[in-house]
Short mmCIF file of C-alpha atoms and ligand atoms in Angstrom, two decimals:
data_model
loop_
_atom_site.label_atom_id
_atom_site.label_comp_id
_atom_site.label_asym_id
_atom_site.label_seq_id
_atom_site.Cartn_x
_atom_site.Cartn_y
_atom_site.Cartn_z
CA UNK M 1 151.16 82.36 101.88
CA UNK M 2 148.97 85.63 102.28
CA UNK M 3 146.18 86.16 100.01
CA UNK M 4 145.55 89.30 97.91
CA UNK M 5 141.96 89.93 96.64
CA UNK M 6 142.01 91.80 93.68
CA UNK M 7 138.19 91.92 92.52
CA UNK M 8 139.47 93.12 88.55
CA UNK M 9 141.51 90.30 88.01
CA UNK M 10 138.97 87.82 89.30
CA UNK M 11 136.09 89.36 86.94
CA UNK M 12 138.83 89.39 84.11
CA UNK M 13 139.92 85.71 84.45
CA UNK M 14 136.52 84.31 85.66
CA UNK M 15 136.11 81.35 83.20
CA UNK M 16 135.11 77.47 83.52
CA UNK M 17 138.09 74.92 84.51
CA UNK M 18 138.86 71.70 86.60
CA UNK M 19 139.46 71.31 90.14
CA UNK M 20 142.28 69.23 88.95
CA UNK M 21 141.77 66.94 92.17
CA UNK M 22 143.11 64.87 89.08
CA UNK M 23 145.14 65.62 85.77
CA UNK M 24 144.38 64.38 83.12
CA UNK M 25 140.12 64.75 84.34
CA UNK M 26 138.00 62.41 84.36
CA UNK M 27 136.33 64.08 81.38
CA UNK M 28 139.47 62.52 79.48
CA UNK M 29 138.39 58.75 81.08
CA UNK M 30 137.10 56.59 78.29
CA UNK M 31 135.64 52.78 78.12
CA UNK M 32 138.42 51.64 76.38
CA UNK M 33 140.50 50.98 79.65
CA UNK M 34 138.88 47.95 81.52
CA UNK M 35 139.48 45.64 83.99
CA UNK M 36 142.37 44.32 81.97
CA UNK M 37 144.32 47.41 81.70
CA UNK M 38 143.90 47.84 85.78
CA UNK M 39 145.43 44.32 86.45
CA UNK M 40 148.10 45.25 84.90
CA UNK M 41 148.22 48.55 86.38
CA UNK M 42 148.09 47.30 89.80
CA UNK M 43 150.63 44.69 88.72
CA UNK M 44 153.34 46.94 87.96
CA UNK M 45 152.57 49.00 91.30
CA UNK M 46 153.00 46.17 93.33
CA UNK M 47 156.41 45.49 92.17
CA UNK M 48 157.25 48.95 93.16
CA UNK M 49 155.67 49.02 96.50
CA UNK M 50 153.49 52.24 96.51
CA UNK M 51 151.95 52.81 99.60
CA UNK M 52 148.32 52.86 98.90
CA UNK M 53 144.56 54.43 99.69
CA UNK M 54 141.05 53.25 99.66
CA UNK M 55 137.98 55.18 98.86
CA UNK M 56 134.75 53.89 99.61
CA UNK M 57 131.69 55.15 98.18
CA UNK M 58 128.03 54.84 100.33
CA UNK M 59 125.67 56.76 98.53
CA UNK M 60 122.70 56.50 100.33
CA UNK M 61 121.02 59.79 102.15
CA UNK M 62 117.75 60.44 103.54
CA UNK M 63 117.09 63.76 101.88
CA UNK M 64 117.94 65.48 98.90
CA UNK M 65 119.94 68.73 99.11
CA UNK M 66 119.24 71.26 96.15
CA UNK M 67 122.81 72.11 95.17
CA UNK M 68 124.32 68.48 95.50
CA UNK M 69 126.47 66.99 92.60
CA UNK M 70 127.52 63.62 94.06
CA UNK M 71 126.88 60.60 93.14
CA UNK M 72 123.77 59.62 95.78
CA UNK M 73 120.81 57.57 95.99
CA UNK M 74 118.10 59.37 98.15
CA UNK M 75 115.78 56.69 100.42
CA UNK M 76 114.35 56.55 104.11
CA UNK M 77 114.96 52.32 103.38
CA UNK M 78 117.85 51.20 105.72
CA UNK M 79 117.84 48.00 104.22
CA UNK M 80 119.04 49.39 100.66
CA UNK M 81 122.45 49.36 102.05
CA UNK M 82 122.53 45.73 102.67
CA UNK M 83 122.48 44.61 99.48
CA UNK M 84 125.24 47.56 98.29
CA UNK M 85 127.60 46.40 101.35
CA UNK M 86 127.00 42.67 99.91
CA UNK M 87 128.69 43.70 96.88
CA UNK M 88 131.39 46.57 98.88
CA UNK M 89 132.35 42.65 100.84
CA UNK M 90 133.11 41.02 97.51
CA UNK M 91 134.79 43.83 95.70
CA UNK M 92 137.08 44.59 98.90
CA UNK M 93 137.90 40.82 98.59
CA UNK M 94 138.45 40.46 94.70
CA UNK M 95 140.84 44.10 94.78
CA UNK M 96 142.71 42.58 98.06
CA UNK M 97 143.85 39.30 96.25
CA UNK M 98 145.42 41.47 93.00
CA UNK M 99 147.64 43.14 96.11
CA UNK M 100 150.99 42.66 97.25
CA UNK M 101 149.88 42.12 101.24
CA UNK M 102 153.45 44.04 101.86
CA UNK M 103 151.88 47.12 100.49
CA UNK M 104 150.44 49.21 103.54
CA UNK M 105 147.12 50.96 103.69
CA UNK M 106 148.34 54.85 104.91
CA UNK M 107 145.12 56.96 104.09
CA UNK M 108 141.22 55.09 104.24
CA UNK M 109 138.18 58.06 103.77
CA UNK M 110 134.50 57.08 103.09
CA UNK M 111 133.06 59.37 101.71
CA UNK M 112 129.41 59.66 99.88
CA UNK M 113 126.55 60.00 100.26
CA UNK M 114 126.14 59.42 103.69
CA UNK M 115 129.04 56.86 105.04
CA UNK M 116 126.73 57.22 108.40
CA UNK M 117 123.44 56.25 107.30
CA UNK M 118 125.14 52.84 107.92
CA UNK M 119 123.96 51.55 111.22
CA UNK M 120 126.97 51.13 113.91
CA UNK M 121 127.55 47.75 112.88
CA UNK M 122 127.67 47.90 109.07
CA UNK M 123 130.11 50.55 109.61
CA UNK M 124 132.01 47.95 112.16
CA UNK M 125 131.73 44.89 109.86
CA UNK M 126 133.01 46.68 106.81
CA UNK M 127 136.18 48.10 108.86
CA UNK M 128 136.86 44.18 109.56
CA UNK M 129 136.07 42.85 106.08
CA UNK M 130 139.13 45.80 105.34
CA UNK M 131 141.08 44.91 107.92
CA UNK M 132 141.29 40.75 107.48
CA UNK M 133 141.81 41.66 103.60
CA UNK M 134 144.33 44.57 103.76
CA UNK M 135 147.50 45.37 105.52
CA UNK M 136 146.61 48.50 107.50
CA UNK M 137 149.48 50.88 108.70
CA UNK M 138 149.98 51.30 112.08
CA UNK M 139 147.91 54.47 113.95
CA UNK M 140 150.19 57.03 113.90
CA UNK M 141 151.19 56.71 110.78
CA UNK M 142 147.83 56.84 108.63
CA UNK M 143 144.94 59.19 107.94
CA UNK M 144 141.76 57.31 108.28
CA UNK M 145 138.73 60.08 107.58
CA UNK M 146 135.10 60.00 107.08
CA UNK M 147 132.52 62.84 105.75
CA UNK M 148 129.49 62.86 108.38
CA UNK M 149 126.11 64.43 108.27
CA UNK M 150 125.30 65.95 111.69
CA UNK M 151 121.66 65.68 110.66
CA UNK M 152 122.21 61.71 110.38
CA UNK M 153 124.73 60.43 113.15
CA UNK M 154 124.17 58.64 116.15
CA UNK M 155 125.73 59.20 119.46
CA UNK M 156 127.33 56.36 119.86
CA UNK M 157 129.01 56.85 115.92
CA UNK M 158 131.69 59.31 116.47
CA UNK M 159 133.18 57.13 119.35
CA UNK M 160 132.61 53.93 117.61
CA UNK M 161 134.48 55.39 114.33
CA UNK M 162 137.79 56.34 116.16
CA UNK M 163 137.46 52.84 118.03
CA UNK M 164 137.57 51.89 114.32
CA UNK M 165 140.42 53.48 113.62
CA UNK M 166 139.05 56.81 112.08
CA UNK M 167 141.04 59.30 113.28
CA UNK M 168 139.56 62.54 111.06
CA UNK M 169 136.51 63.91 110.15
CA UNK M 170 134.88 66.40 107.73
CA UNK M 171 131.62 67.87 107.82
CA UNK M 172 128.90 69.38 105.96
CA UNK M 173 127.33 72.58 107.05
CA UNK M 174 127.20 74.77 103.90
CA UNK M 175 124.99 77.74 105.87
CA UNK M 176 123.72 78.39 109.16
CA UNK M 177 121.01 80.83 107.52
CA UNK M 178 117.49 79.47 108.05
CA UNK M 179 116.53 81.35 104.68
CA UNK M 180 119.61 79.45 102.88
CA UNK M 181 118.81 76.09 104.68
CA UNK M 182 115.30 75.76 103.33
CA UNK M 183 116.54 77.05 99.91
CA UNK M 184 118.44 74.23 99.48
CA UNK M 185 116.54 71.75 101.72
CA UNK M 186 119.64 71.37 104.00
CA UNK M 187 117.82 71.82 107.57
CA UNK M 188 120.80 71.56 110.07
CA UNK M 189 120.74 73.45 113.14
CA UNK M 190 124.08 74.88 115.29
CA UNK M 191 123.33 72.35 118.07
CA UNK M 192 123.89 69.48 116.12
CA UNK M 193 126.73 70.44 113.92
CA UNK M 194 128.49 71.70 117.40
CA UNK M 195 127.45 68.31 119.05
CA UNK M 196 129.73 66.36 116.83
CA UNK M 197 132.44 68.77 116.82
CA UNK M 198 132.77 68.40 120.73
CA UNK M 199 132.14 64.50 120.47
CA UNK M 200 135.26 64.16 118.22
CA UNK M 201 136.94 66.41 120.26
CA UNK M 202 136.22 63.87 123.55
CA UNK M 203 136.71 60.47 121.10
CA UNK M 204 140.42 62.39 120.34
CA UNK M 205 140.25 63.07 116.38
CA UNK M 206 143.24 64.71 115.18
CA UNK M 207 141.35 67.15 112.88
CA UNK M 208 137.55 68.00 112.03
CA UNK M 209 136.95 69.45 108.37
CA UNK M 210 133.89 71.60 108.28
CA UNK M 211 132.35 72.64 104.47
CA UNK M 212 130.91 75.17 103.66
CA UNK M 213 129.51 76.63 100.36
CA UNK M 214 129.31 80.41 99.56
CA UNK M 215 126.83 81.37 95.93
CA UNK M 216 123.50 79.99 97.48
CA UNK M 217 120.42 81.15 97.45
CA UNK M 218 119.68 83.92 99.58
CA UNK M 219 123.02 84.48 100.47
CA UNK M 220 124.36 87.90 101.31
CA UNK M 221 127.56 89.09 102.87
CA UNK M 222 125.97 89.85 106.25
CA UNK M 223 124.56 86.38 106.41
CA UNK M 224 127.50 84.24 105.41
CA UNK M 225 129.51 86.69 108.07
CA UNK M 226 126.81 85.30 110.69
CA UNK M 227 127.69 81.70 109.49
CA UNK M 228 131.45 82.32 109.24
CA UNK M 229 131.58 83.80 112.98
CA UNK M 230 129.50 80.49 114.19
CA UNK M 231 131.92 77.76 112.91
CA UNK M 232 134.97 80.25 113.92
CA UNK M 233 133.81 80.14 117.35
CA UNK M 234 134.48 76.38 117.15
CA UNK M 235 137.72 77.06 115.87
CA UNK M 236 137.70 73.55 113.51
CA UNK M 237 141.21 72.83 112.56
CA UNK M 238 140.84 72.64 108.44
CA UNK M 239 137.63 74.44 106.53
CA UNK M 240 136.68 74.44 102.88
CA UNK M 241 135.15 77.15 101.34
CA UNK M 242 133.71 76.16 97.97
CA UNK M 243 131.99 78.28 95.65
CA UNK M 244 128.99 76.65 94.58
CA UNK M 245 128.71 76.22 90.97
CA UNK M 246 125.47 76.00 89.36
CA UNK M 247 124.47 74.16 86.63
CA UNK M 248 121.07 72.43 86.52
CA UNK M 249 121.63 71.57 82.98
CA UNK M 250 124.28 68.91 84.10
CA UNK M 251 122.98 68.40 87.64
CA UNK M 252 119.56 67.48 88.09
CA UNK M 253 119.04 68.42 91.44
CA UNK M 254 119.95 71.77 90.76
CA UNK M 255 116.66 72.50 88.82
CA UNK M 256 115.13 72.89 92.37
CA UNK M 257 117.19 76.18 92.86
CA UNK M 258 115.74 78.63 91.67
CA UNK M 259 118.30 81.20 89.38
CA UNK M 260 116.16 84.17 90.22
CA UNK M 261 117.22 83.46 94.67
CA UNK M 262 121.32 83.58 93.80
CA UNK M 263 123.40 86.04 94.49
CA UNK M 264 125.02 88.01 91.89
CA UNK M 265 128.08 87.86 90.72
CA UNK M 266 129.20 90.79 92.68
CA UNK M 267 127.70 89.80 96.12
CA UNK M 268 129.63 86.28 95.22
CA UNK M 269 132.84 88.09 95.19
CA UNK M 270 131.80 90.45 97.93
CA UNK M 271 131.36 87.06 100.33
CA UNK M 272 134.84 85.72 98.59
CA UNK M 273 136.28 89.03 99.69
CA UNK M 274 134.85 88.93 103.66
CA UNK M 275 135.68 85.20 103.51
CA UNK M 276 139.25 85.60 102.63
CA UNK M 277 139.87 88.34 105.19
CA UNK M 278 137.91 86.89 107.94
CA UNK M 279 140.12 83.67 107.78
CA UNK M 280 142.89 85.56 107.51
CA UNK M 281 142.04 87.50 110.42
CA UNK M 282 141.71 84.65 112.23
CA UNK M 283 145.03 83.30 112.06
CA UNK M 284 143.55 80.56 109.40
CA UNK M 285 146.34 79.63 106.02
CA UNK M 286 145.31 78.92 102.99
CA UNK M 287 146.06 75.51 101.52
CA UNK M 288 144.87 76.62 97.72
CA UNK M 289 141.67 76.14 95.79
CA UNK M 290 139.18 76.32 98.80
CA UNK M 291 141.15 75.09 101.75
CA UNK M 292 142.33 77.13 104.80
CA UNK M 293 143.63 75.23 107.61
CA UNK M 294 145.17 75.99 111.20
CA UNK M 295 149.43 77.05 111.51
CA UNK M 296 149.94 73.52 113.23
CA UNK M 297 148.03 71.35 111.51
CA UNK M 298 149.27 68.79 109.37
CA UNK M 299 148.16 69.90 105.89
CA UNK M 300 149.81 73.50 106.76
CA UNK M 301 153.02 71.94 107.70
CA UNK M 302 153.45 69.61 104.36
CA UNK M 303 152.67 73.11 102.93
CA UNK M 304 155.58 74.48 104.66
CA UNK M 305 157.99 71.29 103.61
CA UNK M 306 156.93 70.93 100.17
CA UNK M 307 154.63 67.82 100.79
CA UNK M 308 151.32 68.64 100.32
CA UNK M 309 149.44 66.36 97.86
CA UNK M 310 146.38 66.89 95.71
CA UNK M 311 143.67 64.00 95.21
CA UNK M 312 140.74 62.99 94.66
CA UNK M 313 139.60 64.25 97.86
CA UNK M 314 141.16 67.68 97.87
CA UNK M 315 144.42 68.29 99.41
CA UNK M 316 146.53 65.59 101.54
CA UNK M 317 150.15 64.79 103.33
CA UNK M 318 150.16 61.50 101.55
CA UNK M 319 152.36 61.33 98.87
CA UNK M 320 152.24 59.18 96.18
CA UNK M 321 150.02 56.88 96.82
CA UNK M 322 147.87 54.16 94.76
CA UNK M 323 144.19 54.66 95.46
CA UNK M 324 142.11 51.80 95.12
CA UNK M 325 138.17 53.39 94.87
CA UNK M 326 135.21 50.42 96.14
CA UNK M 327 131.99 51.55 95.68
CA UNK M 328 129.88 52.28 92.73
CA UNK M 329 131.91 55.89 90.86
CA UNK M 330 134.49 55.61 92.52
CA UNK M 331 137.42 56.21 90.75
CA UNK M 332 140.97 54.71 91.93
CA UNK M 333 144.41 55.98 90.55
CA UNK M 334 146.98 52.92 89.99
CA UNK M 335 150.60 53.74 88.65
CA UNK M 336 150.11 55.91 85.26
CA UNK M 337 146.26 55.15 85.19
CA UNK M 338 142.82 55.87 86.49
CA UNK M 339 140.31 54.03 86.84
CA UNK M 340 136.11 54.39 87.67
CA UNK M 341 133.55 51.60 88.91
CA UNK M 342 130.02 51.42 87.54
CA UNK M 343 128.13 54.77 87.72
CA UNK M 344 124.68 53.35 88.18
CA UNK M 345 124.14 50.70 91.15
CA UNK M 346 121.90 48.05 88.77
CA UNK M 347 125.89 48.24 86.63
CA UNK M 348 128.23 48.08 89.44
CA UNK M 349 125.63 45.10 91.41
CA UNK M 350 125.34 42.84 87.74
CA UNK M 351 129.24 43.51 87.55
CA UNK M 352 130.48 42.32 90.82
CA UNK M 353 128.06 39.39 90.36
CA UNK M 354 129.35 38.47 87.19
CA UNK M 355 132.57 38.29 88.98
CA UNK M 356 135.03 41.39 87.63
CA UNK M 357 136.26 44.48 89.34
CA UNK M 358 133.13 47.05 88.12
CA UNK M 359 135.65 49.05 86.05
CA UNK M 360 133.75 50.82 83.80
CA UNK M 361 136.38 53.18 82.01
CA UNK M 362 139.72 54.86 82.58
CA UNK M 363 142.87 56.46 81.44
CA UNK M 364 146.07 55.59 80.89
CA UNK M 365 148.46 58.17 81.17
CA UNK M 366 150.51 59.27 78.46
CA UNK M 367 154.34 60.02 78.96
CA UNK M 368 153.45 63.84 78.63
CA UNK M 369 150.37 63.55 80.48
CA UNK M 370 152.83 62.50 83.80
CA UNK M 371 154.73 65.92 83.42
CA UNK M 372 152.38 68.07 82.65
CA UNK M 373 150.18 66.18 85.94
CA UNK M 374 153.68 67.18 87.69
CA UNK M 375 153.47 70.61 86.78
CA UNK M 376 149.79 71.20 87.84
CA UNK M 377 150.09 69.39 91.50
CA UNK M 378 153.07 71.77 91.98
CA UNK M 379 151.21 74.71 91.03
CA UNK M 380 148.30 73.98 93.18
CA UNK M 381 149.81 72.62 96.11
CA UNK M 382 154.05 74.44 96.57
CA UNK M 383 152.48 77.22 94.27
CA UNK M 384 155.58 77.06 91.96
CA UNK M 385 157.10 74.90 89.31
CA UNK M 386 161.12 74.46 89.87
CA UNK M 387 162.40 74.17 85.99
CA UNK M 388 165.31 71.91 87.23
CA UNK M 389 163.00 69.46 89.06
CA UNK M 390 161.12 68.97 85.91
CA UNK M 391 163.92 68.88 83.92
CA UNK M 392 165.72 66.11 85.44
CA UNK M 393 162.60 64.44 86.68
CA UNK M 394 161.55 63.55 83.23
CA UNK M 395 164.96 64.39 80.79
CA UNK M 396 163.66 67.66 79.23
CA UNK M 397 164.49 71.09 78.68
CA UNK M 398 162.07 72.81 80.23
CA UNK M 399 161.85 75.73 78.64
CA UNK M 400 162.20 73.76 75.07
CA UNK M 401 159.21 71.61 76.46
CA UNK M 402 157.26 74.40 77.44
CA UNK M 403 157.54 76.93 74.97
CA UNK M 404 153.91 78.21 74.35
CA UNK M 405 152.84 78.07 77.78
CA UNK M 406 155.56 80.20 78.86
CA UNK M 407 154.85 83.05 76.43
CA UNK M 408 151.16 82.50 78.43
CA UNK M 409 152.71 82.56 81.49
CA UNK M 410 154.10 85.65 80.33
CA UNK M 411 150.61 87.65 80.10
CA UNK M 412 149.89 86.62 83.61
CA UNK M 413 152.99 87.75 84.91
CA UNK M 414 151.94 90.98 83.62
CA UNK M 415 148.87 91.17 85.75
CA UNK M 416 151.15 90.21 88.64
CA UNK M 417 149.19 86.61 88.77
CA UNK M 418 153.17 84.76 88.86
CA UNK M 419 156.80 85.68 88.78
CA UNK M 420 158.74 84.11 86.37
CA UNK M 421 162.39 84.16 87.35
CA UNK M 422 165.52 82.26 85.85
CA UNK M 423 165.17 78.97 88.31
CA UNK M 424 161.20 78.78 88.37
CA UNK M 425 157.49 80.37 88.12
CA UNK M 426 156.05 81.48 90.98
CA UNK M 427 152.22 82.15 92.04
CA UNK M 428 151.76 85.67 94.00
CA UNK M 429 149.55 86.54 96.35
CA UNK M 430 146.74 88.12 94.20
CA UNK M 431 147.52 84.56 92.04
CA UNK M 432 146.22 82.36 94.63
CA UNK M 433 142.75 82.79 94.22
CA UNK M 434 143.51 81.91 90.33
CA UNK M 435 145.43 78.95 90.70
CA UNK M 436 143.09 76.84 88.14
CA UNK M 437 143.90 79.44 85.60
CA UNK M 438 147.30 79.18 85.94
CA UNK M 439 147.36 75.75 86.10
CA UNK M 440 145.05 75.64 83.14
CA UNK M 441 147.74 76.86 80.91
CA UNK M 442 149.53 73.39 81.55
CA UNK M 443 146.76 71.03 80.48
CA UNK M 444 146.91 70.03 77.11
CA UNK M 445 142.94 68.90 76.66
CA UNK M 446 140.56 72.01 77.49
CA UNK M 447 138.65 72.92 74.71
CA UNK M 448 137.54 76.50 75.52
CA UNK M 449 134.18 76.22 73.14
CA UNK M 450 133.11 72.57 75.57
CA UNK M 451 134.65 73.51 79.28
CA UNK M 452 131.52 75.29 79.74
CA UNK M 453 129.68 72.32 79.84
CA UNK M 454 132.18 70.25 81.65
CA UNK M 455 133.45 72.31 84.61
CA UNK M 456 132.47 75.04 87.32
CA UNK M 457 133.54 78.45 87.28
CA UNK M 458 136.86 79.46 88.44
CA UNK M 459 135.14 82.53 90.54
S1 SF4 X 1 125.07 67.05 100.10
FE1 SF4 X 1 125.58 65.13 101.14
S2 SF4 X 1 123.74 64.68 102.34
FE2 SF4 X 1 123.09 66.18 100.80
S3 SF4 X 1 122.34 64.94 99.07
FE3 SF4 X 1 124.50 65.36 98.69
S4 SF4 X 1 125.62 63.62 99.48
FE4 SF4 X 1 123.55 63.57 100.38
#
């Protein structure tokens, strides 16, 4: 699927919406679903044998960086971790014994924070404590990933992690622009982000992920060209472009940006633009949302077949599957619910002591909240909604179901965003950049006056 950049449209539907790496979002989550409602969750999953996922959260990093929204705990203290991995030992244990050990563990990421400001032997001890409490799928048949920080990862890591099992990795560049870098107090220099490329290259990795973020400070076309041309010289099998959304109102960190050093909204679409052709150009496919990957790698060919999955962590091959999420925030998606841990560490430590899972809220998915969920992970990942599938799928008429979105659909059919034909609705190429509008027309909960202060811009 080509892209078409059509700077009009893009100004004209430029609003605030989810990522929808989950429907409904976790704005929706409330305390009312506990540890309780996830038993029996996880109860009802095991009887049907879903294959599952863990996320583990490590929030620990030695530096802040300006524009970052995760959930992180900044220190120099290697010792914080211990007592955190204490409590990642118990919880892995306690989740483990409410599993059916015939259930097999297909996809594993850690993700943070900084999974590798563990030292070599956390990060071994915790693969064992998962290991001797979960049934792990063979090799070839699992995606084991990890996000790493060139600026903090030991030689011997990269080897180590594949010896682990680890068999993908995703890193975080952002910008190659010395200007940009100390802007967002991101110091990371070509030599080491090419250093770990070429080491998972030698350990045999199936794929490296780089990120990169375009609306920094600074930023112009010509620079994030220079930046683009580095990492293409690598040729890095998947890369993910996100527009970086700004919003110090909601994210602390971001108060150290200064508004007056962004680019404009024009120079923002200008580097969208360039980005979108220079992939192109070089032979790159987009996935959707901010993900381009190689023609033979995995994520393009589920794309082909129909299979590619959205999650929590962006897009996957992995269909179906029950995540399980150990760490504090981490959030875990069990038959028709989700679920989060403890946000602050002081909550998710007194709660694992006390002896429960750390749940502290989630969402329990209505009958219509499964279709509509349907709907919007078809649009963002096969691009089109089948009426039939639906239909049958859930025994409704679609078109009796879906009435008012339609007539929406409608207007953005008009502006050549979809085709709507008798058998389904289908995104065009000057739609792809627009998905999250499209698929915004599905959700049922946006309230146009409050997205402002709960999501990013679409553009
Ligand atoms: S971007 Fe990564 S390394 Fe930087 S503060 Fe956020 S989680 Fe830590």
């Amino acid at each position: 699927m080509t892209v078409e950049f059509n700077a009009d449209l893009l100004v004209k539907y430029d609003t605030y919406g989810p990522r929808y790496t989950s429907y409904p979002t976790a704005v929706e989550f409330s305390d009312s679903f506990g540890d309780a409602e996830y038993r029996r969750e996880l109860e009802q999953s095991n009887q049907l044998q879903t294959p599952l996922s863990l996320y583990f959260h490590i929030p620990f990093c030695k530096s802040l960086c300006f524009y970052c929204a995760c959930a992180k705990i900044i220190t120099h203290k290697q010792e914080r971790s211990i007592p955190y991995l204490e409590r990642i030992h118990t919880e892995i244990a306690r989740q483990a014994e409410l599993v059916d050990p015939n259930r097999e563990v297909s996809q594993l990421h850690f993700g943070g924070g900084t999974p590798t400001f563990l030292h070599d032997d956390q990060l071994s001890a915790l693969l064992w404590e998962i290991s001797r409490n979960f049934t792990l799928a063979p090799p070839e048949s699992r995606e084991f990933s990890i996000e790493i920080d060139p600026r903090a990862v030991r030689k011997t890591t990269i080897p180590l992690l594949y010896e682990l099992g680890f068999n993908r990795i995703s890193l975080g560049v952002q910008d190659f622009d010395p200007k940009v870098q100390s802007a967002v107090n991101r110091i990371q220099s070509v030599e080491q982000t090419f250093a770990v490329i070429d080491a998972a290259r030698a350990a045999g990795y199936r794929s490296t992920n780089v990120d990169l973020i375009y609306g920094l400070p600074y930023q112009t076309v010509e620079s994030f060209s220079t930046t683009l041309d580095t990492i293409l010289s690598k040729r890095p099998e998947r890369l993910a472009i996100y527009n970086y959304a700004h919003m110090p109102d909601k994210v602390k960190a971001q108060k150290l940006i200064n508004d007056d050093d962004l680019p404009s909204p024009e120079t923002k679409l200008a580097i969208l633009e360039m980005t979108v052709e220079r992939l192109q150009g070089a032979g790159y496919v987009y996935l959707g949302m901010d993900h381009f990957a190689l023609p033979d790698d995995e994520l393009t060919l589920a794309k082909h077949n129909g299979q590619l999955q959205r999650n929590f962590q962006g897009y996957s091959t992995y269909a179906d599957t029950d995540l399980i999420g150990i760490g504090m925030t981490s959030i875990g998606k069990t038959n028709h619910s989700f679920s989060q841990n403890m946000r602050q560490e002081d909550d998710y430590f007194a709660a694992i002591d006390s002896g429960s899972l750390a749940i502290a809220r989630g969402y329990q998915l209505s009958f219509d909240d499964r279709i509509r969920r349907d709907v919007i992970q078809s649009l963002m990942c096969q691009n089109e909604v089948v009426y039939e599938t639906v239909s049958a799928r859930y025994g409704i008429d679609f078109f009796d179901y879906f009435f008012r979105e339609m007539r929406q659909l409608a207007g953005m059919a008009m502006d050549n965003l979809v085709i709507i034909n008798a058998h389904r609705v289908a995104v065009t190429p000057t739609g792809q950049l627009l998905l999250r509008n499209i698929a915004m027309v599905f959700d049922a909960y946006l309230h146009p006056t409050e997205s402002r202060h709960q999501f990013s811009k679409v553009i």
